[in-house]
Coordinates of C-alpha atoms in Angstrom, one line a residue:
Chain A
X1 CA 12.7 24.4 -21.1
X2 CA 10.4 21.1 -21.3
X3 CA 12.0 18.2 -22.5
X4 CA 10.4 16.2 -25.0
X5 CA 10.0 13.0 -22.3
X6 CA 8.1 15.5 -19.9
X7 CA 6.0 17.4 -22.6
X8 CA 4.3 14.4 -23.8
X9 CA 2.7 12.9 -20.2
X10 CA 1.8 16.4 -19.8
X11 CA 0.4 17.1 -22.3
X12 CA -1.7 13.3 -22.4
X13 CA -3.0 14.6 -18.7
X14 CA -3.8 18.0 -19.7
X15 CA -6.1 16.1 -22.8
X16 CA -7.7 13.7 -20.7
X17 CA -8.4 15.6 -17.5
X18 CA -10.7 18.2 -20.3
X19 CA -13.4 15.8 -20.6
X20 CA -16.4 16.9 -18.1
X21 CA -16.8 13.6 -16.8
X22 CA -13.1 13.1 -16.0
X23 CA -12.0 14.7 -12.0
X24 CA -8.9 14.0 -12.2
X25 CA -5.8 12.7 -14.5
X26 CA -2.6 12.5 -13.8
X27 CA 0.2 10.4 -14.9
X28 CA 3.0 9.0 -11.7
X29 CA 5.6 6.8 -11.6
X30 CA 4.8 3.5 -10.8
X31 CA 7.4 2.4 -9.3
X32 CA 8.1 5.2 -6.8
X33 CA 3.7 6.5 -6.8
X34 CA 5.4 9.9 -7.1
X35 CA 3.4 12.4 -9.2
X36 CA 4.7 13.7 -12.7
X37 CA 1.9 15.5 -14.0
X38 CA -1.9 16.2 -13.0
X39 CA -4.7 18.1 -13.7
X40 CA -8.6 17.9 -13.2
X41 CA -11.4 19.6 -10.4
X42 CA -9.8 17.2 -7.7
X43 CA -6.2 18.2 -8.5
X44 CA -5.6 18.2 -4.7
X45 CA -6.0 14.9 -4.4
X46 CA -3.3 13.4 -6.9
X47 CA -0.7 13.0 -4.8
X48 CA -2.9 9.9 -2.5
X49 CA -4.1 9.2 -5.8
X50 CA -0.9 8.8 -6.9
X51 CA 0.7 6.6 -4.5
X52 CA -2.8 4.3 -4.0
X53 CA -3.9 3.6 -7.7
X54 CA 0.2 3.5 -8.9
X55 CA 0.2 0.3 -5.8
X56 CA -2.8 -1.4 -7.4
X57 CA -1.7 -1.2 -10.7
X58 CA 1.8 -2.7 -9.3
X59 CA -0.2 -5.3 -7.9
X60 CA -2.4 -6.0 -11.3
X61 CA 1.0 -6.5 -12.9
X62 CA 2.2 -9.0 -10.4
X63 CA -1.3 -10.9 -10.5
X64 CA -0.9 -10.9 -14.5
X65 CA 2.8 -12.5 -13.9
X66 CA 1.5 -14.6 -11.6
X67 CA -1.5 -15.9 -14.0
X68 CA 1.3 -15.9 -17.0
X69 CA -1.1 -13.4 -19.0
X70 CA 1.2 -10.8 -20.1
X71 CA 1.5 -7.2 -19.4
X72 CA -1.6 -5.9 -17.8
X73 CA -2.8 -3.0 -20.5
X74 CA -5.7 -1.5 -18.2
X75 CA -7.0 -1.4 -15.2
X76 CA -10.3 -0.3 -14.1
X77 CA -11.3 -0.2 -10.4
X78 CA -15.1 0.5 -10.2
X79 CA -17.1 1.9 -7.2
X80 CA -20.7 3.1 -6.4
X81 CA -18.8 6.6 -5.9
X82 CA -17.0 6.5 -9.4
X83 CA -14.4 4.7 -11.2
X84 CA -10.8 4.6 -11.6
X85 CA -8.9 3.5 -14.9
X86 CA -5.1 3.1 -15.4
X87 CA -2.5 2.1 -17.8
X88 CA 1.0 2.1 -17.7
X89 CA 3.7 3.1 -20.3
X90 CA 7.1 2.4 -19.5
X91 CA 8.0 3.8 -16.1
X92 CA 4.9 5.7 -15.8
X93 CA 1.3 5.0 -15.1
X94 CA -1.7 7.2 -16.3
X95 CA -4.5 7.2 -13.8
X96 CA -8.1 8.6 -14.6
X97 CA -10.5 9.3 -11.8
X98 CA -13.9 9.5 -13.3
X99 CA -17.5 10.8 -12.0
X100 CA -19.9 7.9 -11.4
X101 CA -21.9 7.3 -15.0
X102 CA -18.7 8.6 -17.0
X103 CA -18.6 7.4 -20.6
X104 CA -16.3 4.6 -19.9
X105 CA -15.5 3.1 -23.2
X106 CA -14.7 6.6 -24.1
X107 CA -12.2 7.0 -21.4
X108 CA -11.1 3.6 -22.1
X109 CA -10.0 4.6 -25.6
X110 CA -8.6 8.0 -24.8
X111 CA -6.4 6.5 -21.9
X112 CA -4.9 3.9 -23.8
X113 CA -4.4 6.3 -26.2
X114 CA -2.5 8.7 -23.9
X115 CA -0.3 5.3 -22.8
X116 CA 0.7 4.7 -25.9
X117 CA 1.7 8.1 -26.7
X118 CA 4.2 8.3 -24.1
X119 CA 6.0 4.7 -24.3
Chain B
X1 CA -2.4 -22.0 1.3
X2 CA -4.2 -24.3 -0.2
X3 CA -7.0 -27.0 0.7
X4 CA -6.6 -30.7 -1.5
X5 CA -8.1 -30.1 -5.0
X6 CA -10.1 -33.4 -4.5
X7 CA -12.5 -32.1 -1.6
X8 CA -12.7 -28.2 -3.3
X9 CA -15.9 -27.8 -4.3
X10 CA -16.5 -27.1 -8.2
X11 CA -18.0 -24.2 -9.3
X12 CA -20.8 -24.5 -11.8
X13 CA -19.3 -23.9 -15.4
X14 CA -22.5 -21.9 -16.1
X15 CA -21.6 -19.3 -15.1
X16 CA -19.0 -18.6 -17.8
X17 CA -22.3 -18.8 -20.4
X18 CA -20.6 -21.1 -22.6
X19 CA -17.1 -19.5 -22.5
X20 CA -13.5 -21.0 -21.5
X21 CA -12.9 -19.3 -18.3
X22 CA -11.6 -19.8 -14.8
X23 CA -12.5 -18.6 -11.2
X24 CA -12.7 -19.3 -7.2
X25 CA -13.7 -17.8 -4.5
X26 CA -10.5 -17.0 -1.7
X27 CA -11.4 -17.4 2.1
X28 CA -10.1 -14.5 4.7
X29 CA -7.4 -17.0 5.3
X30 CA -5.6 -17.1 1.9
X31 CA -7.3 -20.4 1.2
X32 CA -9.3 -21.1 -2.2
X33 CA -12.2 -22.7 -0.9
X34 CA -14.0 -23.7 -4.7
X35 CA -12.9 -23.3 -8.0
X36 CA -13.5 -24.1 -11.5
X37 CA -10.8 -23.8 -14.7
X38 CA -7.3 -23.9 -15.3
X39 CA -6.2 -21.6 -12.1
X40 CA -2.4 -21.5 -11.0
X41 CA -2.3 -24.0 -8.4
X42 CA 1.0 -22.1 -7.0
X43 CA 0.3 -19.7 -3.8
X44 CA 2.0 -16.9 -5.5
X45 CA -1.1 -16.6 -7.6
X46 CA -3.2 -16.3 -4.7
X47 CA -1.1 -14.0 -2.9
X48 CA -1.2 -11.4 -5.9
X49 CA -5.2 -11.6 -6.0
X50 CA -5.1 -10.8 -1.9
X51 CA -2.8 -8.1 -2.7
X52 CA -5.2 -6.6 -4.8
X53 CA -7.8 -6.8 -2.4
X54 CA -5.7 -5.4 0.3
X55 CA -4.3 -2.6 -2.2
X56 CA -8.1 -1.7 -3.5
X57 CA -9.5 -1.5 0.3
X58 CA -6.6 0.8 1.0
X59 CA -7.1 2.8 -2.1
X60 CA -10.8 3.0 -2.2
X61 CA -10.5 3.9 2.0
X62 CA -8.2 6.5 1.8
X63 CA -9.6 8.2 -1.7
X64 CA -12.8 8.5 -0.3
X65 CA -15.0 6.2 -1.9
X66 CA -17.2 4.4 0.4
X67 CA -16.3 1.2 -1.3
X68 CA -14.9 -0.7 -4.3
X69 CA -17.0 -3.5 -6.5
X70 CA -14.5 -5.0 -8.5
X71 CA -11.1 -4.8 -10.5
X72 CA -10.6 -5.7 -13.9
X73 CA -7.4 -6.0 -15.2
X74 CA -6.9 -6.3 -19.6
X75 CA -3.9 -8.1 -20.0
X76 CA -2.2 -9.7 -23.2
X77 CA -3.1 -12.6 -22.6
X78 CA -6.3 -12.5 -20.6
X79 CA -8.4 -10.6 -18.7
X80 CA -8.5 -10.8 -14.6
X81 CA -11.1 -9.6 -12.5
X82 CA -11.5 -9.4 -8.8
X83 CA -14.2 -8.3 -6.4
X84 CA -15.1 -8.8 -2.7
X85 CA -17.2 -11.2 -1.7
X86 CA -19.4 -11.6 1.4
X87 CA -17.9 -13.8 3.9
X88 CA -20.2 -17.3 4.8
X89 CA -20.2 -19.1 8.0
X90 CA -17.5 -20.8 6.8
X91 CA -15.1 -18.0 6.3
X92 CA -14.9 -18.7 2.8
X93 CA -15.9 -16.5 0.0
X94 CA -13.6 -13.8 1.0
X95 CA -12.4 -12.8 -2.5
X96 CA -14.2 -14.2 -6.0
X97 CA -11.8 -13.8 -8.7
X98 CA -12.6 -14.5 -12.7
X99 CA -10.2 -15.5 -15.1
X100 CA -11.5 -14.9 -18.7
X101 CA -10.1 -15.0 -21.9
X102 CA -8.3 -11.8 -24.0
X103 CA -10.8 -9.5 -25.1
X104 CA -13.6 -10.3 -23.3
X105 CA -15.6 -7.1 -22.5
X106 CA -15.5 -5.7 -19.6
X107 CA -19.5 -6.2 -18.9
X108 CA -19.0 -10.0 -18.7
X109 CA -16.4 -10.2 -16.9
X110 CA -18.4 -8.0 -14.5
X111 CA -21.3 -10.6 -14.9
X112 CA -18.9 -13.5 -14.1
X113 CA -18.0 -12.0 -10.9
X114 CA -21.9 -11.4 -9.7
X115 CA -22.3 -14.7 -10.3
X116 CA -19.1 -16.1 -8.2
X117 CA -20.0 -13.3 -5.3
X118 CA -23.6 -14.7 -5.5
X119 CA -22.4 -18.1 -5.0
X120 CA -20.1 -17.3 -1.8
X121 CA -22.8 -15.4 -0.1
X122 CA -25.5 -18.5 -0.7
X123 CA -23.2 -21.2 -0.8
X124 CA -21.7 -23.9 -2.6
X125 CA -22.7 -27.5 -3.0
X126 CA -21.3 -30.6 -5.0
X127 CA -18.0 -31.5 -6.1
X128 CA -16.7 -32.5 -2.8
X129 CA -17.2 -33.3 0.8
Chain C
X1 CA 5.1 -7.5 26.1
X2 CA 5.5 -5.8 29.2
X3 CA 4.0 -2.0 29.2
X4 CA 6.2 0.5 28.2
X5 CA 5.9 3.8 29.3
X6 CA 6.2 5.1 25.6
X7 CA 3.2 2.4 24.3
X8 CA 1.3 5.9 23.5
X9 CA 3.1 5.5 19.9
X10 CA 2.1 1.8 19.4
X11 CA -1.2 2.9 17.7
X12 CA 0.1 5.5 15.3
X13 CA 3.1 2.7 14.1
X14 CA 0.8 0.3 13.8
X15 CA -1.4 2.5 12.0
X16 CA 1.2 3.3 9.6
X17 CA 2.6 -0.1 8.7
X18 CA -0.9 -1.6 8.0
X19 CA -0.9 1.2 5.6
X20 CA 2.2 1.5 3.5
X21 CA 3.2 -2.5 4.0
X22 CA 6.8 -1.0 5.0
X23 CA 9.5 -3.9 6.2
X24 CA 11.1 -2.4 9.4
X25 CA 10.0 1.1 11.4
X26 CA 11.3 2.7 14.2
X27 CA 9.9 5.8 16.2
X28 CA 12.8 7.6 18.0
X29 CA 13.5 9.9 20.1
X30 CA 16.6 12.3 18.0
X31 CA 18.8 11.7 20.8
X32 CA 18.3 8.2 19.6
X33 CA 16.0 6.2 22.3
X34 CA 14.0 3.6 21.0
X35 CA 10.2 4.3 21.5
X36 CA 8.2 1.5 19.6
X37 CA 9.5 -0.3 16.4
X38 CA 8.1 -2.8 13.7
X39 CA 9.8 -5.9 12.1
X40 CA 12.7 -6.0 13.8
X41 CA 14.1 -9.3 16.2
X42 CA 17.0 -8.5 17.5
X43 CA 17.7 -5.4 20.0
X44 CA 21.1 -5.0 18.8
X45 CA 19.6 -4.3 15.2
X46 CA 17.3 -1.7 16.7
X47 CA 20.5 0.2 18.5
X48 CA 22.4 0.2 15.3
X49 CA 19.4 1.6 13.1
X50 CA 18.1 4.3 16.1
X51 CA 22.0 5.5 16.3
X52 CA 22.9 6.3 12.6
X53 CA 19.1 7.2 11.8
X54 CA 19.8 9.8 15.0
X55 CA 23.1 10.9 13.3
X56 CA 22.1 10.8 9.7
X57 CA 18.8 13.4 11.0
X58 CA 21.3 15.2 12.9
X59 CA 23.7 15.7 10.5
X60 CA 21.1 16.5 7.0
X61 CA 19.5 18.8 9.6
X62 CA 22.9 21.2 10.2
X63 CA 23.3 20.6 6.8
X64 CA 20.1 22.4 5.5
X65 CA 20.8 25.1 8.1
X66 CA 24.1 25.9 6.4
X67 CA 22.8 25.7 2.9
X68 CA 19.0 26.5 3.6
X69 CA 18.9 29.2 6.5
X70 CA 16.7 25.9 8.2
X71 CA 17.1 22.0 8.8
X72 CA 16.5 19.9 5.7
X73 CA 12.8 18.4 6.6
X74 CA 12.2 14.6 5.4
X75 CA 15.1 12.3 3.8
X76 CA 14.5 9.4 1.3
X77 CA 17.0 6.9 0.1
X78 CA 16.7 4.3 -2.8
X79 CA 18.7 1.0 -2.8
X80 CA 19.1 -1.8 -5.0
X81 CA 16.9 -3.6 -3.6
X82 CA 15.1 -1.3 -0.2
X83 CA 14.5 2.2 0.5
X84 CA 15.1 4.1 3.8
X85 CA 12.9 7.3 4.6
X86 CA 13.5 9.1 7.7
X87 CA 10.9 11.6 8.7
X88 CA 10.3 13.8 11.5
X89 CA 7.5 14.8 13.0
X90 CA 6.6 18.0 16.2
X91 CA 4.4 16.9 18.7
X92 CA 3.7 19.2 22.4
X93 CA 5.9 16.5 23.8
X94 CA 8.6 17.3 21.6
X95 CA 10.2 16.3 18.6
X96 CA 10.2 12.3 16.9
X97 CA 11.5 10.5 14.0
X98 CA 10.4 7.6 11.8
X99 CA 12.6 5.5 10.3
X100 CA 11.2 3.3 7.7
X101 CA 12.5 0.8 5.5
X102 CA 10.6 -1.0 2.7
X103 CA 10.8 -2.6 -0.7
X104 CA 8.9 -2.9 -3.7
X105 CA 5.9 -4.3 -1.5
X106 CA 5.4 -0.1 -0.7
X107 CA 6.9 2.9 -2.4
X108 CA 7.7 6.6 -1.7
X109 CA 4.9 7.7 -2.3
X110 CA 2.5 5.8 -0.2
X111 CA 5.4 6.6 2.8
X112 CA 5.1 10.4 2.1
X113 CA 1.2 9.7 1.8
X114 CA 0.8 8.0 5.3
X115 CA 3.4 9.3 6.9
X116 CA 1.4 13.0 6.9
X117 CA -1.4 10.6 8.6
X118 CA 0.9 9.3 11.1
X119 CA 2.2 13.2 12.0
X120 CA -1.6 13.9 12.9
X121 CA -2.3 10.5 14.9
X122 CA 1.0 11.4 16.8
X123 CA 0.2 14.5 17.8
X124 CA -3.5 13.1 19.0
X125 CA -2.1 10.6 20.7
X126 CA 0.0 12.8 22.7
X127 CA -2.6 14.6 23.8
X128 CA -4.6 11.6 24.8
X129 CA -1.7 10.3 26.9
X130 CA -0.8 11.8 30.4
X131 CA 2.8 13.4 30.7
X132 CA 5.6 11.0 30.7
X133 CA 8.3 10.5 32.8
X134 CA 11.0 11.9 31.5
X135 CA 13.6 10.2 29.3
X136 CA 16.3 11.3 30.8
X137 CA 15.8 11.1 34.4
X138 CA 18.8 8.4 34.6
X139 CA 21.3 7.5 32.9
X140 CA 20.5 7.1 29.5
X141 CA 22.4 3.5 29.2
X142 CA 19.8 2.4 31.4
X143 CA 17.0 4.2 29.5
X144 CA 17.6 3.0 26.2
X145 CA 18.4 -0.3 27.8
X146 CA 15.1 -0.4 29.8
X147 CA 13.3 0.5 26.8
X148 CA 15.2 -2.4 24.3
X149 CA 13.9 -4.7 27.3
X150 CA 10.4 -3.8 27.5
X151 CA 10.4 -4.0 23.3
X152 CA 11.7 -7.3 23.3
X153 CA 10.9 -8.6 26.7
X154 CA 13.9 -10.3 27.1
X155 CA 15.7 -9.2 30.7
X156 CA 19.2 -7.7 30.9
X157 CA 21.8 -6.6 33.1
X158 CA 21.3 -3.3 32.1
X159 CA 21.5 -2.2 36.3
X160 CA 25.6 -3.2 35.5
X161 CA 25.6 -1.6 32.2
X162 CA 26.0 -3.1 28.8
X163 CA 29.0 -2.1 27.7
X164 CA 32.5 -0.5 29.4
X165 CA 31.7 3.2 30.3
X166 CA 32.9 5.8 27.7

């Protein structure tokens, strides 16, 4: 039986992780970087990205505490090799790995989206 | 760590286009070697934007991307934005970090940054010793 | 820091603890011995951790052969404030554990994440290393000893023993 707090992130990972441009979504703890639910081509790799992209986001939300500006709402780490949004809600943190040349704004939208579902 | 504000040199406010906004640039060391703006003067501030750095090496090494460009965080309350910067003869210019106002788009927070990583690798002059 | 005759493990902790930012680490032996640790200043603080890691790895081991048919792998522990993982790993020169202890600088699953990396540096390290002599050759007062010296370089009377014999 899936409980209605699990059914949700899974179901917000299963939505984003359909888009072509998207390898891999997946929503973790942040606290503990544990994986709760992922999906995508580069499924295999969730668990590191788990643990890495759940520390950064940590890390964004002590830089926004430090700067007094709130609760960080997204985070986008961008590379020559693709980019990397997140966003928390509540204990967990949804994490988008997307192919270089994605259609970011979309993916912006669709992962807040997914964060606010699940708070 | 932190070198006295009076001899830090001053970034040029141009390169916020007209816009309230903050940044510096963050030496190897942990030490903010030129600002501009309203930046925490506390080292806890600086600390968090090194932990960033350190956290997006890490994550960007062990995920397989060759390397990272920058991180942008949306807050409440303001938008954040960090990026590696070339390192100068000096040591400085370690870490350029952007401080913008909420809602800016992500694009110019992207453009601030260019412009404070362009600094650090050429240089900074004025505003101090 | 004088050479150790177990510095083949240096590399691999120091590996590991530029990666997860963990507090305190220990490589041991499971008997217990000491073979390289991180963050700690004081030897007695080393014993105390090596001896109940040893005993906690011992004891969740038997237990997981009773329940499981086979010894329980990896344990992880949360606190208030830390977390403890304890993690072993098979190398051809036998068996070692890694105690690690952390806060919300790291988290579980950067330890699970790096310690898989630390397994395989382990074992290549090993084989890059030339037999060592082994542990228990003498006494092993005078081993562990020996090897708190070397780890903190500070000399001791360990030829006269440290403590009344059992």
């Amino acid at each position: 039986m899936v409980s209605m707090e699990t059914a949700i992130p899974e179901r917000e990972v299963a939505r984003l992780s359909a888009r072509a441009d998207v390898r891999l979504a997946l929503a973790a703890g942040e606290r503990d970087g544990l994986v709760v639910h992922a999906a995508g081509r580069d499924a295999g790799a969730a668990d590191a990205a788990a643990a890495l992209f759940a520390s950064v986001y940590r890390r964004a939300r002590a830089a926004a505490a430090a700067h007094d500006y709130g609760t960080p709402q997204l985070l986008r780490l961008q590379s020559p090799d693709g980019e990397v949004l997140a966003a928390g809600s509540g204990e967990l943190v949804f994490v988008l790995v997307a192919e270089r040349g994605a259609n970011l704004g979309r993916l912006r939208l669709d992962l807040l989206a997914a964060a606010g579902a699940s708070a | 760590m932190m070198s006295d504000a009076r001899t830090i040199p001053v970034i040029p406010e141009s390169i916020f286009d007209g816009e309230r906004g903050s940044g510096c640039l963050i030496a190897n060391s942990g030490e903010v070697v030129a600002r501009t703006g309203g930046l925490p003067d506390g080292g806890g501030w600086v600390e968090a934007m090194t932990a960033i750095r350190r956290d997006a090496d890490r994550a960007a090494r062990h995920f397989g991307f060759s390397a990272w460009d920058a991180v942008v965080i949306e807050c409440e309350n303001g938008v954040i934005g960090v990026a590696p910067a070339p390192v100068t003869a000096q040591g400085a210019g370690a870490l350029a970090v952007a401080a913008c106002p909420a809602g800016s788009p992500p694009g110019y927070v992207r453009r601030v940054l260019r412009r404070l990583v362009s600094l650090a690798g050429t240089g900074l002059n004025g505003g101090g010793e | 820091m004088s050479p150790r005759a177990e510095s083949w493990v240096d590399e691999p902790l120091r590996r590991f603890v530029l990666d997860t930012d963990v507090q305190l680490a220990i490589v041991m032996h499971p008997s217990g011995q000491v073979l390289g640790q991180h963050g700690f200043t004081r030897a007695v603080d080393v014993m105390a951790a090596c001896a109940l890691g040893a005993a906690i790895h011992a004891s969740s081991a038997e237990l997981g052969r009773v329940v499981d048919g086979k010894p329980f792998a990896d344990l992880y522990q949360a606190g208030a404030s830390r977390q403890v993982f304890l993690g072993s790993c098979n190398t051809r020169r036998g068996r070692y554990l890694l105690l690690a202890i952390f806060d919300d600088a790291s988290s579980i699953g950067l330890v699970q994440l790096f310690f898989e990396q630390f397994r395989a540096t382990m074992a290549e390290a090993v084989e890059k290393t030339p037999p060592a002599v082994p542990l228990f050759g003498e006494d092993f007062d005078r081993a562990l000893a020996r090897s708190l010296d070397a780890l903190f370089a500070q000399p001791r009377a360990h030829e006269e023993g440290p403590n009344a014999a059992r």
